[in-house]
Short mmCIF file of C-alpha atoms in Angstrom, two decimals:
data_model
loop_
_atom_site.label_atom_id
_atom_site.label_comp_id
_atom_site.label_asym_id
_atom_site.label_seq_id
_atom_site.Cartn_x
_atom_site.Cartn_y
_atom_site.Cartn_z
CA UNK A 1 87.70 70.56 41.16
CA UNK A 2 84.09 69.93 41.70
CA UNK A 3 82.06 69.70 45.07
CA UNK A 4 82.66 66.79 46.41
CA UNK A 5 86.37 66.81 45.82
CA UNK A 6 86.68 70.30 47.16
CA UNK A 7 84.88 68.87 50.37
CA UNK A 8 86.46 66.19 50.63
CA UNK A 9 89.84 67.66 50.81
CA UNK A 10 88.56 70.16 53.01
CA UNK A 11 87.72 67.40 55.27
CA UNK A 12 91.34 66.16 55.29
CA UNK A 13 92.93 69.16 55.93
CA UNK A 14 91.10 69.71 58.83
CA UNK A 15 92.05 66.09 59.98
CA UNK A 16 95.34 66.80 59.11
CA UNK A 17 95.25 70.09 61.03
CA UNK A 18 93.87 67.79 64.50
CA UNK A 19 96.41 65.30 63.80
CA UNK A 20 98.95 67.56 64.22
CA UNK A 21 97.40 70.03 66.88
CA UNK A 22 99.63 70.91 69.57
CA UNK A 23 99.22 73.23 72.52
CA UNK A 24 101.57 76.17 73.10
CA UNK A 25 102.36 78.01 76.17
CA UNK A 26 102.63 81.47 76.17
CA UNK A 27 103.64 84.07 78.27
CA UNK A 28 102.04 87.29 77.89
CA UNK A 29 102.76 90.66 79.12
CA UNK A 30 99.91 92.48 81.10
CA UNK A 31 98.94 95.20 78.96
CA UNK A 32 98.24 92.76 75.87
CA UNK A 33 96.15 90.61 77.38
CA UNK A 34 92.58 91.96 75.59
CA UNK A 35 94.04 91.55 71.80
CA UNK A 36 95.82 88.20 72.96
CA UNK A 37 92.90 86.56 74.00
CA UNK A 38 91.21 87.51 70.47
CA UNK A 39 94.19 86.32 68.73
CA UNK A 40 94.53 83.00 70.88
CA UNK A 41 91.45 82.36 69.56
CA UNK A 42 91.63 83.38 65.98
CA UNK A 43 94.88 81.28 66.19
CA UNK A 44 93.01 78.27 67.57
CA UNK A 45 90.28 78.29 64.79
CA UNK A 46 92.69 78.88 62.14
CA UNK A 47 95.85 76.36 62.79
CA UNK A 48 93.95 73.91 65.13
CA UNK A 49 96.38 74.83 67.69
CA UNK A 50 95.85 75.91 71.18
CA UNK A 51 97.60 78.75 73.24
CA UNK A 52 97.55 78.51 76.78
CA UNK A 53 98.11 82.22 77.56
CA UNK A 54 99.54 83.24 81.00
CA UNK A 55 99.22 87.15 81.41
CA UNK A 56 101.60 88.88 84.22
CA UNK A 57 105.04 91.22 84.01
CA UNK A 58 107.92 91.19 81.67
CA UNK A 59 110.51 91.01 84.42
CA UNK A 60 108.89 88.48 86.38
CA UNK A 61 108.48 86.21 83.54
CA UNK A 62 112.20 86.76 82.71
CA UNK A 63 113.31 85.57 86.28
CA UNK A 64 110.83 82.43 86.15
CA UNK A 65 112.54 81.26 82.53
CA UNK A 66 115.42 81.62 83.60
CA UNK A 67 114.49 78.77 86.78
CA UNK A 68 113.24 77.19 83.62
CA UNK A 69 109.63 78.22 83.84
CA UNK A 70 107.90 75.64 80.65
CA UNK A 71 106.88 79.13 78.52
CA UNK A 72 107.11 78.62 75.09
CA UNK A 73 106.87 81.74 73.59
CA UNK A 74 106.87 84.78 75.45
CA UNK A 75 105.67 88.31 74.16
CA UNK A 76 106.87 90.79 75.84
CA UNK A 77 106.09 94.44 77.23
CA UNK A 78 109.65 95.83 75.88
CA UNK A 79 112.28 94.79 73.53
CA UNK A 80 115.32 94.24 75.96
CA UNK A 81 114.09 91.28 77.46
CA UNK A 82 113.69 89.05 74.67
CA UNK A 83 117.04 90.35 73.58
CA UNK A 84 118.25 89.58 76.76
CA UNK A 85 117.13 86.41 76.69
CA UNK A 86 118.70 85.59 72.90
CA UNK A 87 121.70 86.66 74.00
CA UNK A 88 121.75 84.39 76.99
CA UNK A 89 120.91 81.40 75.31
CA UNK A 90 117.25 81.05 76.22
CA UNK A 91 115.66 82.21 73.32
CA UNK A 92 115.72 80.52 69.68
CA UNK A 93 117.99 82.54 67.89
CA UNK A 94 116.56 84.97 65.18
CA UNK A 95 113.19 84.26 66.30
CA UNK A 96 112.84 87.55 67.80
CA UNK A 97 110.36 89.85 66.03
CA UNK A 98 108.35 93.59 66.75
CA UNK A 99 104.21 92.52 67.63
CA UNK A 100 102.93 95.66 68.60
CA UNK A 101 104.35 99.51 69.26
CA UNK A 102 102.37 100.94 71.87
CA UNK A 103 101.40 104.44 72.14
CA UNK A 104 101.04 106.67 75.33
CA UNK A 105 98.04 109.07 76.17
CA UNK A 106 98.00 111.33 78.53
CA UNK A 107 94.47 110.32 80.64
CA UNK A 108 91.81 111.88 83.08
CA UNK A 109 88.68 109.85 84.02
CA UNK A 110 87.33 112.95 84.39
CA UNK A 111 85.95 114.54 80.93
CA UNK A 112 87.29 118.37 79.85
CA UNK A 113 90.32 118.03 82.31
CA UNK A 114 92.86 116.95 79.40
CA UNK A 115 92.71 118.72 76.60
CA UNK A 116 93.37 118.12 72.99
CA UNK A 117 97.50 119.21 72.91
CA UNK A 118 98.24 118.66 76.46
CA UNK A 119 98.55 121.94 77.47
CA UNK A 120 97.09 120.82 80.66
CA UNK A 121 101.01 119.84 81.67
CA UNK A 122 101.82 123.50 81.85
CA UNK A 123 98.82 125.06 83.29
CA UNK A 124 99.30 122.29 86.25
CA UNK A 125 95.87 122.50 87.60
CA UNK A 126 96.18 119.55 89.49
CA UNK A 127 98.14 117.76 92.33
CA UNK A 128 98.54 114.40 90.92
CA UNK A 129 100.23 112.72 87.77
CA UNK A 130 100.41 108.99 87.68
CA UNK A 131 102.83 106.94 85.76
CA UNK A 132 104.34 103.63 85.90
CA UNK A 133 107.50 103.56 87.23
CA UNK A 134 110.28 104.21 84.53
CA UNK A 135 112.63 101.78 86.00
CA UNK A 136 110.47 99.19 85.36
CA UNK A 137 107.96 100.06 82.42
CA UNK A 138 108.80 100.73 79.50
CA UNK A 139 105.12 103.72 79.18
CA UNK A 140 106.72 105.39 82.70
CA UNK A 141 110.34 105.91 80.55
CA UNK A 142 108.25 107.02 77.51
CA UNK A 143 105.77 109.60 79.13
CA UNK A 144 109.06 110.43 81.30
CA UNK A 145 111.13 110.91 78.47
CA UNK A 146 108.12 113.39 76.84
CA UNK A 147 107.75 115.42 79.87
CA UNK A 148 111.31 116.47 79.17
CA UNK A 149 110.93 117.24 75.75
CA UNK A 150 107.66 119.55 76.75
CA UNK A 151 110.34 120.93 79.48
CA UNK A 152 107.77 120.22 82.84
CA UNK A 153 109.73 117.50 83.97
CA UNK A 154 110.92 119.39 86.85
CA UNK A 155 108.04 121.34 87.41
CA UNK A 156 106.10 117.58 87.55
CA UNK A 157 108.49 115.56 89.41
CA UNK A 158 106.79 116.47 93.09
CA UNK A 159 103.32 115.67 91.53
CA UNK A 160 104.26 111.88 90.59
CA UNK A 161 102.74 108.74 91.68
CA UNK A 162 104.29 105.84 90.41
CA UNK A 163 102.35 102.41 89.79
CA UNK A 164 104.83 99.11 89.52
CA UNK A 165 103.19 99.04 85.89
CA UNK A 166 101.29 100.59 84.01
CA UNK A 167 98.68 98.81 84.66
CA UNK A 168 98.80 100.26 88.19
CA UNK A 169 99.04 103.72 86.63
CA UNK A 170 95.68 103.04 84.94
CA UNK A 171 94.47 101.90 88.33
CA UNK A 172 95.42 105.02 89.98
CA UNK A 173 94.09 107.62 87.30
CA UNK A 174 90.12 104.91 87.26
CA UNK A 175 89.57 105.41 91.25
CA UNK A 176 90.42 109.30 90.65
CA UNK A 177 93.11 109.05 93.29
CA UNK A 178 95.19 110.82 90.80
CA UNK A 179 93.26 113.20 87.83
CA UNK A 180 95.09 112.40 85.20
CA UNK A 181 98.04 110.28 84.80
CA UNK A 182 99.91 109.00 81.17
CA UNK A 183 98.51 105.65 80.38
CA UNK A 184 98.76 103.10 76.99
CA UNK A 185 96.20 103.65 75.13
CA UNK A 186 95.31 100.37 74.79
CA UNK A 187 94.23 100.69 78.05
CA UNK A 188 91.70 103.21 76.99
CA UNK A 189 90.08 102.76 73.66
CA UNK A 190 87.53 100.87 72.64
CA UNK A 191 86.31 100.57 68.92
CA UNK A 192 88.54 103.07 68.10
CA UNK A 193 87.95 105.77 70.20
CA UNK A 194 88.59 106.80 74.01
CA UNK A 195 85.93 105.47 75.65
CA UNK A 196 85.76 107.67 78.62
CA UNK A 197 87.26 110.65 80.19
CA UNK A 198 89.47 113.23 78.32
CA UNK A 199 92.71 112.11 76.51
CA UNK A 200 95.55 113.47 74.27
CA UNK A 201 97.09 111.03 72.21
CA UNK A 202 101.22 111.81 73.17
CA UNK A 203 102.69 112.35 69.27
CA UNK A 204 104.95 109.96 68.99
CA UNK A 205 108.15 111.51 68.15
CA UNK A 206 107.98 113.03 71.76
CA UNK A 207 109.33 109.78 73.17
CA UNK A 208 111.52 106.67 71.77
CA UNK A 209 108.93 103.85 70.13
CA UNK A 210 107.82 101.43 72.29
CA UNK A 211 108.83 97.96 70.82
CA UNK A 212 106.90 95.24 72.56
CA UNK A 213 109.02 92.26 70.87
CA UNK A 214 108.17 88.44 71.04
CA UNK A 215 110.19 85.55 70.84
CA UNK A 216 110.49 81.87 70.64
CA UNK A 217 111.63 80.55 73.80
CA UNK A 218 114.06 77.74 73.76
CA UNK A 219 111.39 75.21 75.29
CA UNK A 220 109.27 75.82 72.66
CA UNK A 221 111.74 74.96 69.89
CA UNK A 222 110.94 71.76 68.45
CA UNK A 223 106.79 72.32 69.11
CA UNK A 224 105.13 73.64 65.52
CA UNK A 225 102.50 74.78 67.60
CA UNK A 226 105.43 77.99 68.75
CA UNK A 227 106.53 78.62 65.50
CA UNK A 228 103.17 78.69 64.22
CA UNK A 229 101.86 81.12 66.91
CA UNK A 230 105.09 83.28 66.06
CA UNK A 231 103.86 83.32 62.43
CA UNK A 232 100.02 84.04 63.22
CA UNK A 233 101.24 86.96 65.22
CA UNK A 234 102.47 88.70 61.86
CA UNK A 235 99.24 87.53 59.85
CA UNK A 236 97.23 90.32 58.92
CA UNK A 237 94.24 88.86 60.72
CA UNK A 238 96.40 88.96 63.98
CA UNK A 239 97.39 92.60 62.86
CA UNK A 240 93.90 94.03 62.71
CA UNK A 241 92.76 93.14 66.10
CA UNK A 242 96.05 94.50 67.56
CA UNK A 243 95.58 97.49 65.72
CA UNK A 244 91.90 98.09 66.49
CA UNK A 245 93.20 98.14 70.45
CA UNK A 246 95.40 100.83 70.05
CA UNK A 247 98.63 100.11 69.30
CA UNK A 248 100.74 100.50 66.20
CA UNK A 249 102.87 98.02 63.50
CA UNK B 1 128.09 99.74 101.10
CA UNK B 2 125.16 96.96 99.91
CA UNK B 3 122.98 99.68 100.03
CA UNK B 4 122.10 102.34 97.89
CA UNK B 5 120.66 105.55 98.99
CA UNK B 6 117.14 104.69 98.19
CA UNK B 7 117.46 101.52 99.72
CA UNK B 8 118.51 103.59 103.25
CA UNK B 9 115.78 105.87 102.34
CA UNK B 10 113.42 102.91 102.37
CA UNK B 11 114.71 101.21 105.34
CA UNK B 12 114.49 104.49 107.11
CA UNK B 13 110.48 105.21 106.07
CA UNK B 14 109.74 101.42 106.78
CA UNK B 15 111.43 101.82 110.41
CA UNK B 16 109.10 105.25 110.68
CA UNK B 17 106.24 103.30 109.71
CA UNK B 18 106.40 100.63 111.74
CA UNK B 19 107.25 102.71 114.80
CA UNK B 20 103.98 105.06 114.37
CA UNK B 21 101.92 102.06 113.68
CA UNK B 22 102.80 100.07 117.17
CA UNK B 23 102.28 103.47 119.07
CA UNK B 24 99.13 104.18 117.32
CA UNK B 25 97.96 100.31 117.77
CA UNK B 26 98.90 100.58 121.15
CA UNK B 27 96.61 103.75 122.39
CA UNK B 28 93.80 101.75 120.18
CA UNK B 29 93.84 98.19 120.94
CA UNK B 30 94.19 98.59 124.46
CA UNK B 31 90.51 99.72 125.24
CA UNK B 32 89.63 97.90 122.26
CA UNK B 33 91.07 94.52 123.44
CA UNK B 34 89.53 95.05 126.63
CA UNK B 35 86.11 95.20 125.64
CA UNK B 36 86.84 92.08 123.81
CA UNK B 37 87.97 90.34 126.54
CA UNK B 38 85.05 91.16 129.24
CA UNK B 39 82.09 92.38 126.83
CA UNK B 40 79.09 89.41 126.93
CA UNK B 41 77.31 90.89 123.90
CA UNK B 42 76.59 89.26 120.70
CA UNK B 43 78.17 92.08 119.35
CA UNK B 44 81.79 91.11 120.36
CA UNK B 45 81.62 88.54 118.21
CA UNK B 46 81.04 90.85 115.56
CA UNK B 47 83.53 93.70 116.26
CA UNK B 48 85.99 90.62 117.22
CA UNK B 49 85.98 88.70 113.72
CA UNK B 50 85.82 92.69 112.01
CA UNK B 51 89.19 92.85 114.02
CA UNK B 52 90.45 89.70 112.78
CA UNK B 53 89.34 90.07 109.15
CA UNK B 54 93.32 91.10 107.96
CA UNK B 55 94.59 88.15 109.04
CA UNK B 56 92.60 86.21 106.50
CA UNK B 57 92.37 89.07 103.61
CA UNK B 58 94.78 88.92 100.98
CA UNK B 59 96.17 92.67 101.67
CA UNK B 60 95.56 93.38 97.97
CA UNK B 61 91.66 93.50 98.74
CA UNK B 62 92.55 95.70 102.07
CA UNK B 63 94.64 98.24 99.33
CA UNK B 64 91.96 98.29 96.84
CA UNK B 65 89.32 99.08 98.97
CA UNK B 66 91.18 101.78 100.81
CA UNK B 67 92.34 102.85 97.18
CA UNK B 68 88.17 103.17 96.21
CA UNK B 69 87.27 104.36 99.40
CA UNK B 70 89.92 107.14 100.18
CA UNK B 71 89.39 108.27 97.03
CA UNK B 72 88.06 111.35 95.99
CA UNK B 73 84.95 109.20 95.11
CA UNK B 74 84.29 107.23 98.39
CA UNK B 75 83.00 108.08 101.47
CA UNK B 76 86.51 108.12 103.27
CA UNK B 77 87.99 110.52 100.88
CA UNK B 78 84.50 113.04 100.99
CA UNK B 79 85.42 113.05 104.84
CA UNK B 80 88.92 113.58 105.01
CA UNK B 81 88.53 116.45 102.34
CA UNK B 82 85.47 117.85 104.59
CA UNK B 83 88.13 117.59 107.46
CA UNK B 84 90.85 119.77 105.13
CA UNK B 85 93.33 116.63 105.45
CA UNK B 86 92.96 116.08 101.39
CA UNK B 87 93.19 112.68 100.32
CA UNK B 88 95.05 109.98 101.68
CA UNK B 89 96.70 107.45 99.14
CA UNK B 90 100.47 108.33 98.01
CA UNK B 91 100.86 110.00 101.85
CA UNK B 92 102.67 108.73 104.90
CA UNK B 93 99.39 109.18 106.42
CA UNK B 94 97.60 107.30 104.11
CA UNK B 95 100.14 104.24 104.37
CA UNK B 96 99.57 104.94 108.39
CA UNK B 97 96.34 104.38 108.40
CA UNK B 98 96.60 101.59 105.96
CA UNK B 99 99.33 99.91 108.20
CA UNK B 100 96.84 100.07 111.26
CA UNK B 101 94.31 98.51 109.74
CA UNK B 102 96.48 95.66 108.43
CA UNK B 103 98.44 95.17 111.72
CA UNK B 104 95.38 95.17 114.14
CA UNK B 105 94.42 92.00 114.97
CA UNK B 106 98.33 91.45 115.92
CA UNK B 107 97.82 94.14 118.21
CA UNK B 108 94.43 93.47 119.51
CA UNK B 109 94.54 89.48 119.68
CA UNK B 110 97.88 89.60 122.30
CA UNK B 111 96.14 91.59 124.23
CA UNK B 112 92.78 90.54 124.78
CA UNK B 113 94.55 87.17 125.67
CA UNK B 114 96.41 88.68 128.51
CA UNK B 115 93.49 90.70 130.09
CA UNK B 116 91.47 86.89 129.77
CA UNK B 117 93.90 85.42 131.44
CA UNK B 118 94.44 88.08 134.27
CA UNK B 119 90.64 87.94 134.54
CA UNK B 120 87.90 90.04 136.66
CA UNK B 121 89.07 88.88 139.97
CA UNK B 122 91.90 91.46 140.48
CA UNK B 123 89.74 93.68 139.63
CA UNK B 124 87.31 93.34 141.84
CA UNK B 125 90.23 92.96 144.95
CA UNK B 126 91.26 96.07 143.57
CA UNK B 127 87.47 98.07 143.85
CA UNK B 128 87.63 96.17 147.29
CA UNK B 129 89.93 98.61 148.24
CA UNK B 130 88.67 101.48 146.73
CA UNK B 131 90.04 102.03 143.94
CA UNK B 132 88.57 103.72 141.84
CA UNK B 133 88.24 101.58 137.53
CA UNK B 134 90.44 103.71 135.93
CA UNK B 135 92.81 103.58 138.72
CA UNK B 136 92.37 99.89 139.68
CA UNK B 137 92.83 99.24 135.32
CA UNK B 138 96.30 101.54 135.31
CA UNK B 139 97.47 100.06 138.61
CA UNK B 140 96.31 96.36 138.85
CA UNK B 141 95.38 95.11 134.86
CA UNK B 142 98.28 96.70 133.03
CA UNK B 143 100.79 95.55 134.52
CA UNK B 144 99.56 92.14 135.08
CA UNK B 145 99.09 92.07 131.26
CA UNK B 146 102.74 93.18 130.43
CA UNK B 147 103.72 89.84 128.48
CA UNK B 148 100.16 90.84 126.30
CA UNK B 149 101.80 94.34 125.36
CA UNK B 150 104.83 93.28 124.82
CA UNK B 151 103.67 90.42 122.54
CA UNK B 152 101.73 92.91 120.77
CA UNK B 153 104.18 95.55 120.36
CA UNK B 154 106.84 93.27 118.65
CA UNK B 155 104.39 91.78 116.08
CA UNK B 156 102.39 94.69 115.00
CA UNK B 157 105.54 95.76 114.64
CA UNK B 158 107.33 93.42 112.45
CA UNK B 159 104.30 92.33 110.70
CA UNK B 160 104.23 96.65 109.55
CA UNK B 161 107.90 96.14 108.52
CA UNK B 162 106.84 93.11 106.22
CA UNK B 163 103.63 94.86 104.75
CA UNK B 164 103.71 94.82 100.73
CA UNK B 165 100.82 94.74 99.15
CA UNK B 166 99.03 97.09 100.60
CA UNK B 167 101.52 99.75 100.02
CA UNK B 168 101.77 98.10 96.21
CA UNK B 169 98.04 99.08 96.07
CA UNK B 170 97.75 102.83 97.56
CA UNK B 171 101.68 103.84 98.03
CA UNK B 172 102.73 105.34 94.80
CA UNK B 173 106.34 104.37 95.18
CA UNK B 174 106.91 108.13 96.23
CA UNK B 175 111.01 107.79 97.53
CA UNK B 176 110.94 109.32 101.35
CA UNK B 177 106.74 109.51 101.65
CA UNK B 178 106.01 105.33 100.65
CA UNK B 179 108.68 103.67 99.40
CA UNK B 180 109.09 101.45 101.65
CA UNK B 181 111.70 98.18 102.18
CA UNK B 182 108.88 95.30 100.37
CA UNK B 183 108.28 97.44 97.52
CA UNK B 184 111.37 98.60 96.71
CA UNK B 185 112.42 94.72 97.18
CA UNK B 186 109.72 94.03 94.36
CA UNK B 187 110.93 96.92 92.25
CA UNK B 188 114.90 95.38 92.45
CA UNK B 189 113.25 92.03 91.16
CA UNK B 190 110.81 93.44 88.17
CA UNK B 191 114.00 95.50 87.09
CA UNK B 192 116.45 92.20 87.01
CA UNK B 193 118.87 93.82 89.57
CA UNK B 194 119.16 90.66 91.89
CA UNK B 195 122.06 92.02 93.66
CA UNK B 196 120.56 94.56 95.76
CA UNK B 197 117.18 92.50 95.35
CA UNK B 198 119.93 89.76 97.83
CA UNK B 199 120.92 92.53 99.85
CA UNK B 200 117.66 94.09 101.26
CA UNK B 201 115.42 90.39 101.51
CA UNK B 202 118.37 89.07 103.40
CA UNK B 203 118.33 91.79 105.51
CA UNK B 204 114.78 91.36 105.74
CA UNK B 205 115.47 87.90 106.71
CA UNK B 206 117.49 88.62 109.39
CA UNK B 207 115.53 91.30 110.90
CA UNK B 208 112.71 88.91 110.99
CA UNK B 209 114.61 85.96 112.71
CA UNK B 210 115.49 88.20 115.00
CA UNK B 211 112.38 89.16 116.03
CA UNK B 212 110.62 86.19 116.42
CA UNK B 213 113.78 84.86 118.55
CA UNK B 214 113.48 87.80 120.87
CA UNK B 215 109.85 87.13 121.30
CA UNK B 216 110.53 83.40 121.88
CA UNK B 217 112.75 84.10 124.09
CA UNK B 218 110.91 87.12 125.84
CA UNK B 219 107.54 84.92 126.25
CA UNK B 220 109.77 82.46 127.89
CA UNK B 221 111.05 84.67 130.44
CA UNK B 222 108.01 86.31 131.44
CA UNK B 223 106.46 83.02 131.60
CA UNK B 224 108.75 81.81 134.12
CA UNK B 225 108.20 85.07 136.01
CA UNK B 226 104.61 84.54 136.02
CA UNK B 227 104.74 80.98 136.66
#
């Protein structure tokens, strides 16, 4: 193929791409919102497509599709919902797939208060923990579901402060309300490496994997831009930048 | 039984709350509102849209503030550690202080109406016949300002009850210390059990009716007594 070919073909691939760009909607849970705006983009330069990307909670977003909010695609902070939603007929079926496994960290803003094993737990030399609330995030079951395997869940339990998410946690543990508190951390590294504060890395066989699943939502069908997002997700490009915030494949 | 235990729980620290709030916003407003209402400084203005500033705030920006500055960080939490009260977010005393903040302008604004509208001029009968300010206020301006106290009493009350996101911001969802009846709402929603999520708003409902139809019909009375 020489150069002008190979240009010119170039050229109408790319006009084939923006005659068939579509937008997608997407509904994204909190806690991914730094590595989904990346990939929204990465998505947009590769496929021609656009995401509009609405960030907020997994259970709210489940109670506005079911009043038939427009989402498309929705990536969740769990793997019931989507499930959930499958099952009840609001999901394309078998379009449900693992994005990201998030890890937990045990946090302090402050640095030398956490150290590297979390032995800090049973020294207790300090009057707050923050988590998110276990009910509703899947990080406050995790780091709940860890504390009992280290056996201080009892000692611990008057020391809690729950945030609605764990977003909230985060919140807590930044203002120094609470010294340390267990966090995703997501939520704490940057390029690689905690970026402030003192952290232990929970070892993941101390709590159940947590699955953040997405899914093709039934509005979103028949639109190639939903599949296509759905697809980009698994790419490897896509896979890098969720990896380099922190969370697992 | 519609409700679980920590739904009672909730309904019982939201009922404490409230209650401390309207006795604390009571002791505070009073002198407060009365400034307002007879002060001719430039600075009335000031203190008076300060007082008013909740109604307009989105209580998120109330919660994070307190959350920065009750922290062991700002100024408010170097002074309540220097006063050996520790810090103040995930405690009652915290959401207290939080509540007052949020329900003072429905404490202050009632009553600063009433002492305008029962004016200087009793007051000045009153010193007439000796009595002395203090007296002449307990005697002569409180009671003529009743409807104001009552007014205020009710809201600041209610509007405590129906707080949310300022608890969302500094409460910690600790069951018995700030859990209250909004946030545990919330929490029924988030974790898809709409049945008791039905139970608690339409009791919230209710309550709420019920309160603006007593003051409706409270105002009315008093009205025609004063009229």
């Amino acid at each position: 193929m020489d150069l002008r070919r190979a240009i010119l073909s170039c050229l109408l691939l790319a006009g084939a791409a923006a005659a068939h760009a579509a937008e997608v909607s997407v509904a994204v849970a909190a806690n991914f919102t730094a590595p989904m705006q990346k990939i929204a983009a990465a998505f947009e330069q590769a496929t021609g497509h656009k995401a509009v990307l609405a960030f907020g909670s997994t259970g709210r977003f489940y109670a506005q599709v079911k009043n038939g909010a427009p989402f498309q695609v929705l990536l969740a902070a769990d793997d019931e919902t989507p499930a959930k939603l499958e099952a009840e007929g609001l999901a394309v079926r078998g379009s449900r797939f693992t994005y990201a496994t998030g890890r937990l960290v045990l946090w302090s803003a402050s640095a030398g208060l956490v150290d590297g094993r979390g032995e800090v737990l049973r020294t207790g030399r300090f009057e707050r923990l923050a988590i998110a609330d276990p009910k509703l995030a899947p990080y406050g079951a995790a780091a709940l579901q860890a504390m009992d395997r280290l056996g201080v869940a009892d000692a611990l339990r008057p020391r809690l402060v729950q945030g609605e998410s764990i977003g909230q946690a985060f919140q807590f543990v930044a203002t120094g309300n609470a010294p340390l508190g267990f966090v995703a951390l997501s939520q704490v590294m940057v390029d690689g490496g905690i970026a402030k504060g003192s952290a232990w890395v929970v070892p993941a066989d101390l709590h159940a994997p947590i699955r953040q699943d997405a899914v093709v939502l039934a509005a979103g069908k028949d639109n190639p831009a939903a599949t296509a997002l759905a697809s980009f997700l698994r790419s490897d490009a896509a896979k890098a930048i969720i990896r380099a915030h922190g969370y697992e494949l | 039984m519609p409700f679980s235990a920590s739904d009672l729980q909730a309904i019982w620290l939201t009922l404490k709350l409230a209650t401390a709030t309207t006795a604390a916003l009571l002791l505070l407003a009073t002198p407060l509102a009365w400034w307002l209402a007879h002060a001719r400084t430039r600075w009335s203005a000031v203190v008076g849209a300060v007082v008013a500033l909740p109604l307009v705030l989105p209580p998120t920006v109330l919660g994070f503030y307190l959350l920065v500055a009750f922290g062991p960080q700002g100024w408010g939490g170097q002074l309540t550690q220097a006063l050996g009260i520790g810090l103040l977010p995930f405690t009652f005393g915290g959401l207290l202080l939080a509540s007052i903040v949020y329900s003072l302008p429905f404490a202050v604004q009632p009553l600063q109406h009433a002492f305008q509208a029962v004016g200087r001029r009793p007051m000045e009968v009153a010193a007439t016949l000796r009595a002395r300010p203090l007296d002449a206020f307990v005697h002569v301006a409180l009671p003529l300002a009743r409807p104001g106290f009552v007014t205020a009493a009710i809201l600041s009350f209610a509007h405590t009850v129906g707080e949310f996101g300022v608890v969302l911001m500094i409460g910690g969802n600790i069951p018995e210390q700030t859990r209250v009846v909004s946030t545990q709402i919330y929490g029924h929603v988030e974790a898809l059990e709409y049945g008791q999520a039905h139970w608690l708003s339409a009791a919230m409902l209710v309550f709420s009716f019920v309160v603006l139809l007593a003051l409706a019909l409270l105002t009315r009375r008093t009205a025609r007594v004063y009229a």
